[in-house]
DNA sequence: CGCATCTTTGAGGAGTCTCAAGAGAGGTGG
DNA sequence: CCACCTCTCTTGAGACTCCTCAAAGATGCG
């Protein structure tokens, strides 16, 4: 891990990230003035469950997963974050600033760190920042509710079909797009073993889904919806 | 469903609920001044997924579950709330005030409703209320993360053992306590069919768990932890 | 005491995981 | 440009978990 200063390009990425939309510009500036950047190799552990966390983290580049580990090396992904996504926010807001899960880089990644004390202080001064954080938490909550409901209501095939429908481009005809990460990462995100994802893809072939590497073609969305 | 005024006893319950701890008293009063109470039979639907929601809800009495429904009548519980618990908060904070799930009373219940407009207005005026709401969201997020991780990492037997350990009284020796709701509700909360919960209980008998109606006796916590 | 509801138990089956091996993709160096 | 290597992905087989359906046994309420 290397620590760097925030350059103007990174700053640009941050200013445009969803967390800061609607926040007073001077608040954003004060948040970013205390920020620094860390650089990680693929596979690096960013933090461990139970460790103290002292910054709000935003992905500038790369990919991060947040996960819990269970017995015998089993792991469960709680979230996967890419450029512009915020993570580690919970540790900041609850009294104990303790990570509830592990964080790991899945690709070479650049992470911006915003000082927690400054963030807390600004929360108390500027309600526009407060609303932005609440918005973030609500979105996160909604994503988790979706994951939990999908896990409990859908089969593996259905979860994959559901994911494809939500992530493929608009439009009626056949569409094609690229997965934003490795299939094994998608499998983890969906709560599946990689083998199960693979089997789901080959099952969905008969519903007009063609997979070539990371490129997915969906020929008939209607058929997918009925999977 | 009947609509009532907030009486002084209900007001008392609300003032002591976790959401309002640390919030300026005049803010709490302004929130409660616009509140009303609704009364529901067991089984009543409080709201449906996709409906607009215009109030923050707090359980005064009874039991409420929030759930999604899938194909063929399947349902997945996202949360179970009892006296003092807040729900429906997400609809208030995100721009679209739409419920992300269904809400149902599981017992005869009294629900306090706090006007959404007033709550939003006070969020913009009083950061102490903002922190309280963020605290609530973080706790909720953490609960959901726990549910998701438990679903993915533990077997049915382990989930039940885990629940018992987290909800039984402190102390080293044998302890006994009462489930706060029907077993079928617990099953839903843990993402299990009622039959699976029942089987888990009878499996855990050999680990020193005795079940008589809603009363649970745990004779050896250590044995449970290793389940 | 009787009825409705909730819970337990049994049997069978669908779905997903694990392990193991083979196929494919992507990158590197000759 | 091709051969090679590594890593990822796919496929197969078997085991296990949990669900579903059905019926019997508790529990609690009027």
Coordinates of C-alpha atoms (C1' of nucleotides) in Angstrom, one line a residue:
Chain A
X1 CA 0.0 0.0 0.0
X2 CA 1.2 3.5 -0.9
X3 CA -0.1 6.8 0.4
X4 CA -0.5 9.7 -2.0
X5 CA -1.8 13.2 -2.1
X6 CA -5.1 14.0 -3.8
X7 CA -4.4 15.3 -7.3
X8 CA -6.7 17.5 -9.2
X9 CA -8.0 14.6 -11.3
X10 CA -9.0 12.6 -8.3
X11 CA -10.6 15.7 -6.8
X12 CA -12.7 16.0 -10.0
X13 CA -13.8 12.4 -9.7
X14 CA -14.8 13.0 -6.1
X15 CA -16.7 16.2 -6.7
X16 CA -18.8 14.3 -9.2
X17 CA -19.5 11.3 -7.0
X18 CA -23.1 10.7 -5.9
X19 CA -22.4 11.4 -2.2
X20 CA -21.6 15.0 -2.9
X21 CA -24.5 15.9 -5.2
X22 CA -26.6 18.6 -3.5
X23 CA -23.9 19.3 -0.9
X24 CA -22.7 22.9 -0.4
X25 CA -19.5 23.4 -2.4
X26 CA -17.6 24.8 0.5
X27 CA -18.5 21.8 2.6
X28 CA -17.2 19.5 -0.2
X29 CA -14.0 21.5 -0.4
X30 CA -13.5 21.3 3.4
X31 CA -14.0 17.6 3.2
X32 CA -11.6 17.1 0.4
X33 CA -8.9 19.3 1.8
X34 CA -8.2 16.8 4.5
X35 CA -8.3 13.8 2.1
X36 CA -5.5 11.5 1.1
X37 CA -5.3 8.6 -1.3
X38 CA -4.1 5.1 -0.9
X39 CA -3.0 2.7 -3.6
X40 CA -3.5 -1.1 -3.4
X41 CA -2.6 -4.2 -5.2
X42 CA -5.2 -6.7 -6.3
X43 CA -6.0 -8.9 -3.3
X44 CA -4.8 -6.4 -0.6
X45 CA -6.8 -6.3 2.5
X46 CA -8.0 -2.7 3.2
X47 CA -9.3 -3.4 6.7
X48 CA -10.6 -6.2 8.8
X49 CA -13.8 -6.8 10.7
X50 CA -13.4 -5.4 14.2
X51 CA -10.7 -2.9 13.3
X52 CA -11.1 0.8 14.0
X53 CA -11.8 2.8 10.9
X54 CA -11.0 6.5 10.9
X55 CA -12.0 7.6 7.4
X56 CA -14.8 7.6 4.9
X57 CA -13.6 5.8 1.8
X58 CA -14.4 6.4 -1.8
X59 CA -13.2 4.3 -4.7
X60 CA -11.3 6.4 -7.2
X61 CA -10.3 3.5 -9.4
X62 CA -10.5 -0.2 -9.2
X63 CA -12.8 -2.5 -7.3
X64 CA -13.4 -3.2 -3.6
X65 CA -15.5 -5.9 -2.0
X66 CA -16.7 -5.9 1.6
X67 CA -17.3 -9.3 3.1
X68 CA -17.7 -11.3 6.2
X69 CA -15.9 -14.5 6.8
X70 CA -17.4 -17.6 8.5
X71 CA -16.2 -21.0 9.5
X72 CA -13.8 -23.0 7.4
X73 CA -12.8 -20.2 5.1
X74 CA -16.3 -19.5 3.8
X75 CA -17.0 -15.9 2.9
X76 CA -20.1 -13.8 2.1
X77 CA -20.0 -10.6 0.1
X78 CA -21.9 -7.7 1.5
X79 CA -21.1 -5.3 -1.2
X80 CA -18.9 -4.6 -4.2
X81 CA -17.8 -1.1 -4.9
X82 CA -16.3 0.6 -8.0
X83 CA -15.3 4.1 -9.0
X84 CA -17.3 6.8 -7.3
X85 CA -18.8 4.4 -4.7
X86 CA -18.5 5.2 -1.0
X87 CA -17.9 2.5 1.6
X88 CA -17.0 2.3 5.3
X89 CA -19.7 4.9 6.1
X90 CA -21.2 2.9 8.9
X91 CA -18.2 2.9 11.0
X92 CA -18.2 6.6 10.9
X93 CA -21.7 7.2 12.0
X94 CA -22.1 4.7 14.8
X95 CA -20.5 5.6 18.1
X96 CA -18.0 2.7 17.9
X97 CA -16.0 3.3 14.8
X98 CA -15.5 -0.4 14.2
X99 CA -15.6 -2.1 10.8
X100 CA -18.5 -4.6 10.6
X101 CA -16.8 -6.6 7.9
X102 CA -13.5 -7.0 5.9
X103 CA -12.6 -4.9 2.9
X104 CA -10.4 -6.1 0.1
X105 CA -9.2 -4.7 -3.2
X106 CA -10.2 -7.0 -6.1
X107 CA -8.2 -5.1 -8.7
X108 CA -5.3 -2.6 -8.4
X109 CA -7.2 0.3 -6.7
X110 CA -7.0 3.9 -5.7
X111 CA -9.0 4.8 -2.6
X112 CA -9.7 8.3 -1.3
X113 CA -9.9 8.7 2.5
X114 CA -11.9 11.5 4.1
X115 CA -11.0 12.2 7.6
X116 CA -13.8 11.0 9.9
X117 CA -13.5 13.8 12.5
X118 CA -13.9 16.4 9.8
X119 CA -16.8 14.6 8.3
X120 CA -18.6 14.4 11.7
X121 CA -18.0 18.0 12.4
X122 CA -19.4 19.0 9.0
X123 CA -22.4 16.8 9.6
X124 CA -23.2 18.9 12.6
X125 CA -22.8 22.1 10.7
X126 CA -24.3 21.5 7.3
X127 CA -27.6 19.7 6.9
X128 CA -27.1 19.5 3.2
X129 CA -24.2 17.0 3.9
X130 CA -26.5 15.2 6.3
X131 CA -29.2 14.7 3.7
X132 CA -26.6 13.4 1.3
X133 CA -25.4 10.9 3.8
X134 CA -28.9 9.8 4.7
X135 CA -29.6 9.4 1.0
X136 CA -26.5 7.2 0.7
X137 CA -27.5 5.1 3.7
X138 CA -31.0 4.6 2.2
X139 CA -29.7 3.5 -1.1
X140 CA -27.3 1.1 0.7
X141 CA -30.2 -0.2 2.8
X142 CA -32.3 -0.7 -0.3
X143 CA -29.6 -2.6 -2.0
X144 CA -29.2 -4.9 1.0
X145 CA -32.9 -5.5 1.1
X146 CA -32.9 -6.4 -2.5
X147 CA -30.0 -8.8 -1.9
X148 CA -31.7 -10.4 1.0
X149 CA -35.1 -10.7 -0.7
X150 CA -33.4 -12.1 -3.9
X151 CA -31.5 -14.7 -1.9
X152 CA -34.7 -15.8 -0.2
X153 CA -37.1 -15.7 -3.1
X154 CA -35.2 -16.6 -6.2
X155 CA -33.3 -19.5 -7.5
X156 CA -29.8 -19.1 -8.8
X157 CA -31.0 -19.0 -12.4
X158 CA -33.5 -16.3 -11.5
X159 CA -31.0 -14.2 -9.6
X160 CA -28.7 -14.2 -12.6
X161 CA -31.5 -13.3 -15.0
X162 CA -32.6 -10.6 -12.6
X163 CA -29.1 -9.2 -12.5
X164 CA -28.8 -9.2 -16.3
X165 CA -32.1 -7.4 -16.7
X166 CA -31.1 -4.7 -14.3
X167 CA -27.7 -4.1 -15.8
X168 CA -28.2 -4.4 -19.5
X169 CA -28.7 -1.3 -21.6
X170 CA -32.2 0.0 -22.4
X171 CA -33.8 -0.9 -25.7
X172 CA -36.2 -3.5 -27.1
X173 CA -34.1 -5.4 -29.5
X174 CA -31.1 -7.6 -28.7
X175 CA -28.5 -5.8 -26.5
X176 CA -25.0 -6.6 -25.5
X177 CA -22.8 -5.3 -22.7
X178 CA -19.7 -6.1 -20.7
X179 CA -19.6 -7.3 -17.1
X180 CA -17.8 -4.8 -15.0
X181 CA -15.8 -7.5 -13.2
X182 CA -14.8 -11.1 -13.2
X183 CA -17.6 -13.7 -13.1
X184 CA -16.3 -15.0 -9.8
X185 CA -17.0 -11.6 -8.4
X186 CA -20.5 -11.5 -9.8
X187 CA -21.0 -15.0 -8.3
X188 CA -20.0 -13.7 -4.9
X189 CA -22.2 -10.6 -5.2
X190 CA -25.2 -12.9 -6.0
X191 CA -24.4 -15.2 -3.1
X192 CA -23.5 -18.1 -5.5
X193 CA -20.6 -20.4 -5.9
X194 CA -18.8 -19.7 -9.2
X195 CA -19.9 -23.0 -10.6
X196 CA -23.6 -22.1 -9.9
X197 CA -23.2 -18.9 -11.9
X198 CA -21.7 -20.8 -14.7
X199 CA -24.5 -23.3 -14.7
X200 CA -27.0 -20.4 -14.6
X201 CA -25.5 -18.9 -17.7
X202 CA -25.6 -22.1 -19.6
X203 CA -29.2 -22.6 -18.5
X204 CA -30.1 -19.1 -19.7
X205 CA -28.7 -19.9 -23.2
X206 CA -32.0 -21.4 -24.0
X207 CA -33.6 -18.0 -23.1
X208 CA -31.5 -16.1 -25.6
X209 CA -28.4 -15.2 -23.4
X210 CA -25.1 -15.6 -25.1
X211 CA -21.9 -15.3 -23.0
X212 CA -18.5 -14.7 -24.5
X213 CA -15.9 -13.9 -21.9
X214 CA -17.2 -10.9 -20.1
X215 CA -19.4 -9.9 -22.9
X216 CA -23.1 -10.7 -22.5
X217 CA -25.7 -10.6 -25.3
X218 CA -29.4 -10.6 -24.3
X219 CA -31.6 -11.4 -27.3
X220 CA -35.0 -11.4 -25.7
X221 CA -35.6 -9.6 -22.5
X222 CA -39.2 -10.8 -22.2
X223 CA -38.0 -14.4 -22.2
X224 CA -35.5 -13.5 -19.4
X225 CA -38.2 -11.9 -17.3
X226 CA -40.1 -15.1 -17.3
X227 CA -37.1 -17.3 -16.4
Chain B
X1 CA -58.2 0.2 11.0
X2 CA -59.1 3.0 13.4
X3 CA -57.4 6.4 13.7
X4 CA -56.8 7.8 17.2
X5 CA -55.2 10.8 18.9
X6 CA -51.9 10.4 20.6
X7 CA -52.5 10.1 24.3
X8 CA -50.0 10.9 27.0
X9 CA -49.1 7.3 27.6
X10 CA -48.2 6.8 24.0
X11 CA -46.3 10.0 24.0
X12 CA -44.3 8.7 26.9
X13 CA -43.5 5.5 25.0
X14 CA -42.3 7.5 22.0
X15 CA -40.2 10.0 24.0
X16 CA -38.3 7.0 25.4
X17 CA -37.8 5.2 22.0
X18 CA -34.3 4.9 20.7
X19 CA -34.8 7.2 17.8
X20 CA -35.3 10.2 20.0
X21 CA -32.4 9.7 22.4
X22 CA -30.1 12.7 22.1
X23 CA -32.6 14.7 20.1
X24 CA -33.4 18.2 21.4
X25 CA -36.6 18.0 23.4
X26 CA -38.3 20.8 21.5
X27 CA -37.7 19.0 18.3
X28 CA -39.2 15.8 19.7
X29 CA -42.2 17.8 20.8
X30 CA -42.7 19.4 17.4
X31 CA -42.5 15.9 15.8
X32 CA -45.0 14.4 18.2
X33 CA -47.4 17.3 18.0
X34 CA -48.3 16.4 14.5
X35 CA -48.5 12.6 15.2
X36 CA -51.5 10.4 15.2
X37 CA -52.1 6.8 16.0
X38 CA -53.6 3.9 14.1
X39 CA -54.9 0.7 15.4
X40 CA -54.8 -2.6 13.5
X41 CA -56.1 -6.1 13.8
X42 CA -53.7 -9.0 13.5
X43 CA -53.0 -9.7 9.8
X44 CA -53.9 -6.2 8.6
X45 CA -51.8 -4.9 5.8
X46 CA -50.3 -1.5 6.8
X47 CA -48.9 -0.6 3.4
X48 CA -47.9 -2.3 0.1
X49 CA -44.8 -2.2 -1.9
X50 CA -44.9 0.6 -4.3
X51 CA -47.4 2.7 -2.3
X52 CA -46.6 6.2 -1.3
X53 CA -45.8 6.6 2.3
X54 CA -46.3 9.9 4.1
X55 CA -45.2 9.1 7.6
X56 CA -42.5 7.8 9.8
X57 CA -44.0 4.9 11.8
X58 CA -43.2 3.7 15.3
X59 CA -44.7 0.7 16.9
X60 CA -46.4 1.6 20.2
X61 CA -47.8 -1.9 20.8
X62 CA -48.0 -5.2 18.9
X63 CA -45.8 -6.5 16.2
X64 CA -45.2 -5.6 12.5
X65 CA -43.3 -7.4 9.8
X66 CA -42.0 -5.8 6.6
X67 CA -41.6 -8.2 3.7
X68 CA -41.3 -8.6 0.0
X69 CA -43.4 -11.0 -1.9
X70 CA -42.2 -13.2 -4.8
X71 CA -43.7 -15.5 -7.3
X72 CA -46.3 -18.1 -6.3
X73 CA -47.1 -16.5 -2.9
X74 CA -43.6 -16.8 -1.5
X75 CA -42.6 -14.2 0.9
X76 CA -39.3 -13.0 2.5
X77 CA -39.2 -11.0 5.7
X78 CA -36.9 -8.0 5.7
X79 CA -37.6 -7.0 9.3
X80 CA -39.8 -7.6 12.4
X81 CA -40.6 -4.7 14.6
X82 CA -42.0 -4.5 18.1
X83 CA -42.8 -1.7 20.6
X84 CA -40.4 1.2 20.3
X85 CA -39.1 0.3 16.8
X86 CA -39.3 2.6 13.9
X87 CA -40.0 1.5 10.3
X88 CA -40.8 3.0 7.0
X89 CA -37.9 5.4 7.4
X90 CA -36.5 4.8 4.0
X91 CA -39.5 6.1 2.1
X92 CA -39.2 9.3 4.0
X93 CA -35.6 10.0 3.2
X94 CA -35.3 9.0 -0.4
X95 CA -36.8 11.4 -2.9
X96 CA -39.5 9.0 -4.0
X97 CA -41.5 8.3 -1.0
X98 CA -42.4 4.8 -2.1
X99 CA -42.5 1.8 0.2
X100 CA -39.9 -0.8 -0.9
X101 CA -41.9 -3.6 0.7
X102 CA -45.1 -4.6 2.3
X103 CA -46.0 -4.0 6.0
X104 CA -48.3 -6.2 8.0
X105 CA -49.4 -6.3 11.6
X106 CA -48.8 -9.8 13.1
X107 CA -50.7 -9.0 16.3
X108 CA -53.3 -6.4 17.2
X109 CA -51.1 -3.3 17.0
X110 CA -50.9 0.4 17.7
X111 CA -48.8 2.4 15.3
X112 CA -47.7 6.1 15.8
X113 CA -47.4 8.1 12.6
X114 CA -45.2 11.1 12.4
X115 CA -45.8 13.5 9.6
X116 CA -43.2 13.2 6.9
X117 CA -43.1 16.8 5.9
X118 CA -42.6 17.9 9.5
X119 CA -39.8 15.3 9.9
X120 CA -38.0 16.5 6.8
X121 CA -38.3 20.1 7.8
X122 CA -36.9 19.3 11.2
X123 CA -34.0 17.3 9.7
X124 CA -33.0 20.5 7.9
X125 CA -33.2 22.6 11.1
X126 CA -31.8 20.4 13.8
X127 CA -28.7 18.3 13.2
X128 CA -29.3 16.4 16.5
X129 CA -32.3 14.8 14.8
X130 CA -30.2 14.1 11.8
X131 CA -27.7 12.2 13.8
X132 CA -30.4 10.2 15.5
X133 CA -31.8 9.2 12.1
X134 CA -28.4 8.3 10.8
X135 CA -27.8 6.2 13.8
X136 CA -31.1 4.4 13.1
X137 CA -30.1 3.8 9.5
X138 CA -26.8 2.5 10.5
X139 CA -28.3 0.0 13.0
X140 CA -30.8 -1.1 10.4
X141 CA -27.9 -1.5 7.9
X142 CA -26.0 -3.6 10.3
X143 CA -29.0 -5.8 11.1
X144 CA -29.5 -6.4 7.4
X145 CA -25.8 -7.2 6.9
X146 CA -26.0 -9.7 9.7
X147 CA -29.1 -11.3 8.2
X148 CA -27.4 -11.5 4.8
X149 CA -24.2 -12.9 6.1
X150 CA -26.0 -15.4 8.3
X151 CA -28.1 -16.6 5.4
X152 CA -25.0 -17.2 3.3
X153 CA -22.6 -18.5 5.9
X154 CA -24.7 -20.6 8.3
X155 CA -26.9 -23.6 8.1
X156 CA -30.4 -23.5 9.5
X157 CA -29.3 -25.1 12.8
X158 CA -26.5 -22.6 13.2
X159 CA -28.8 -19.7 12.5
X160 CA -31.1 -20.8 15.2
X161 CA -28.3 -21.4 17.7
X162 CA -27.0 -18.0 16.8
X163 CA -30.3 -16.4 17.4
X164 CA -30.7 -18.1 20.8
X165 CA -27.3 -17.0 21.9
X166 CA -28.0 -13.4 21.0
X167 CA -31.3 -13.3 22.7
X168 CA -30.9 -15.3 25.9
X169 CA -30.2 -13.6 29.2
X170 CA -26.6 -13.1 30.3
X171 CA -25.1 -15.5 32.8
X172 CA -23.1 -18.7 32.9
X173 CA -25.4 -21.3 34.1
X174 CA -28.6 -22.6 32.5
X175 CA -30.9 -19.7 31.4
X176 CA -34.5 -19.6 30.3
X177 CA -36.4 -17.0 28.4
X178 CA -39.5 -16.5 26.3
X179 CA -39.6 -15.9 22.6
X180 CA -41.1 -12.5 21.8
X181 CA -43.4 -13.9 19.1
X182 CA -44.7 -17.1 17.4
X183 CA -42.2 -19.6 16.1
X184 CA -43.5 -19.1 12.6
X185 CA -42.5 -15.4 12.9
X186 CA -39.0 -16.4 14.1
X187 CA -38.7 -18.8 11.2
X188 CA -39.6 -16.0 8.8
X189 CA -37.1 -13.6 10.4
X190 CA -34.3 -16.3 10.0
X191 CA -35.3 -17.0 6.4
X192 CA -36.5 -20.5 7.2
X193 CA -39.7 -22.5 6.6
X194 CA -41.4 -23.2 9.9
X195 CA -40.7 -26.9 9.6
X196 CA -37.0 -26.1 9.3
X197 CA -37.1 -24.1 12.5
X198 CA -38.9 -26.9 14.3
X199 CA -36.3 -29.4 13.1
X200 CA -33.5 -27.1 14.2
X201 CA -35.0 -27.0 17.7
X202 CA -35.2 -30.7 17.9
X203 CA -31.7 -31.1 16.6
X204 CA -30.5 -28.6 19.3
X205 CA -32.0 -30.7 22.0
X206 CA -28.8 -32.7 22.1
X207 CA -26.9 -29.5 22.7
X208 CA -28.9 -28.7 25.8
X209 CA -31.8 -26.6 24.4
X210 CA -35.3 -27.4 25.8
X211 CA -38.3 -25.9 24.1
X212 CA -41.7 -25.8 25.8
X213 CA -44.1 -23.6 23.9
X214 CA -42.5 -20.2 23.6
X215 CA -40.3 -20.8 26.6
X216 CA -36.7 -21.8 25.7
X217 CA -34.1 -23.2 28.2
X218 CA -30.5 -23.1 27.3
X219 CA -28.4 -25.4 29.5
X220 CA -25.0 -24.9 28.0
X221 CA -24.1 -21.9 25.9
X222 CA -20.7 -23.2 25.1
X223 CA -22.2 -26.3 23.4
X224 CA -24.5 -24.0 21.4
X225 CA -21.7 -21.8 20.2
X226 CA -20.0 -24.9 18.7
X227 CA -23.2 -26.0 17.0
Chain C
dC1 C1' -64.7 -29.0 26.5
dG2 C1' -64.3 -28.2 21.7
dC3 C1' -62.5 -25.9 17.9
dA4 C1' -59.1 -23.2 15.4
dT5 C1' -54.5 -22.4 15.0
dC6 C1' -49.8 -23.4 15.5
dT7 C1' -46.2 -26.8 15.7
dT8 C1' -44.0 -31.2 14.9
dT9 C1' -42.8 -35.2 12.3
dG10 C1' -42.2 -38.0 8.1
dA11 C1' -41.1 -38.7 3.2
dG12 C1' -39.7 -37.2 -1.1
dG13 C1' -37.6 -34.0 -4.2
dA14 C1' -35.6 -29.6 -6.0
dG15 C1' -31.7 -26.8 -5.7
dT16 C1' -27.0 -25.7 -4.6
dC17 C1' -22.4 -26.9 -2.8
dT18 C1' -18.1 -29.4 -3.1
dC19 C1' -14.5 -31.6 -5.3
dA20 C1' -12.1 -32.8 -9.4
dA21 C1' -10.9 -32.5 -14.0
dG22 C1' -11.0 -30.4 -18.6
dA23 C1' -11.6 -26.3 -21.7
dG24 C1' -11.0 -21.6 -22.7
dA25 C1' -9.2 -16.8 -22.3
dG26 C1' -5.6 -13.6 -21.8
dG27 C1' -0.9 -12.3 -21.3
dT28 C1' 4.3 -13.0 -22.1
dG29 C1' 8.3 -14.0 -24.4
dG30 C1' 10.6 -16.1 -28.1
Chain D
dC1 C1' 2.7 -14.4 -35.0
dC2 C1' 2.8 -18.4 -32.5
dA3 C1' 3.7 -21.4 -28.5
dC4 C1' 3.3 -21.5 -23.9
dC5 C1' 1.8 -20.6 -19.3
dT6 C1' -1.4 -19.1 -15.9
dC7 C1' -5.6 -18.0 -14.4
dT8 C1' -10.5 -18.2 -15.0
dC9 C1' -14.4 -20.6 -16.3
dT10 C1' -17.1 -24.7 -17.4
dT11 C1' -18.8 -29.3 -16.9
dG12 C1' -19.7 -33.6 -14.4
dA13 C1' -20.8 -36.5 -10.4
dG14 C1' -22.2 -37.0 -5.8
dA15 C1' -23.6 -35.3 -1.3
dC16 C1' -26.1 -32.4 1.5
dT17 C1' -29.3 -28.9 2.9
dC18 C1' -33.6 -27.2 3.0
dC19 C1' -38.2 -26.9 0.9
dT20 C1' -42.8 -28.9 -0.1
dC21 C1' -46.7 -31.5 0.9
dA22 C1' -49.4 -34.2 4.0
dA23 C1' -50.9 -35.7 8.4
dA24 C1' -50.7 -36.1 13.3
dG25 C1' -49.8 -33.9 17.7
dA26 C1' -49.8 -29.6 20.8
dT27 C1' -51.5 -25.3 22.3
dG28 C1' -54.5 -21.8 23.4
dC29 C1' -58.9 -19.4 23.3
dG30 C1' -63.9 -18.9 23.7

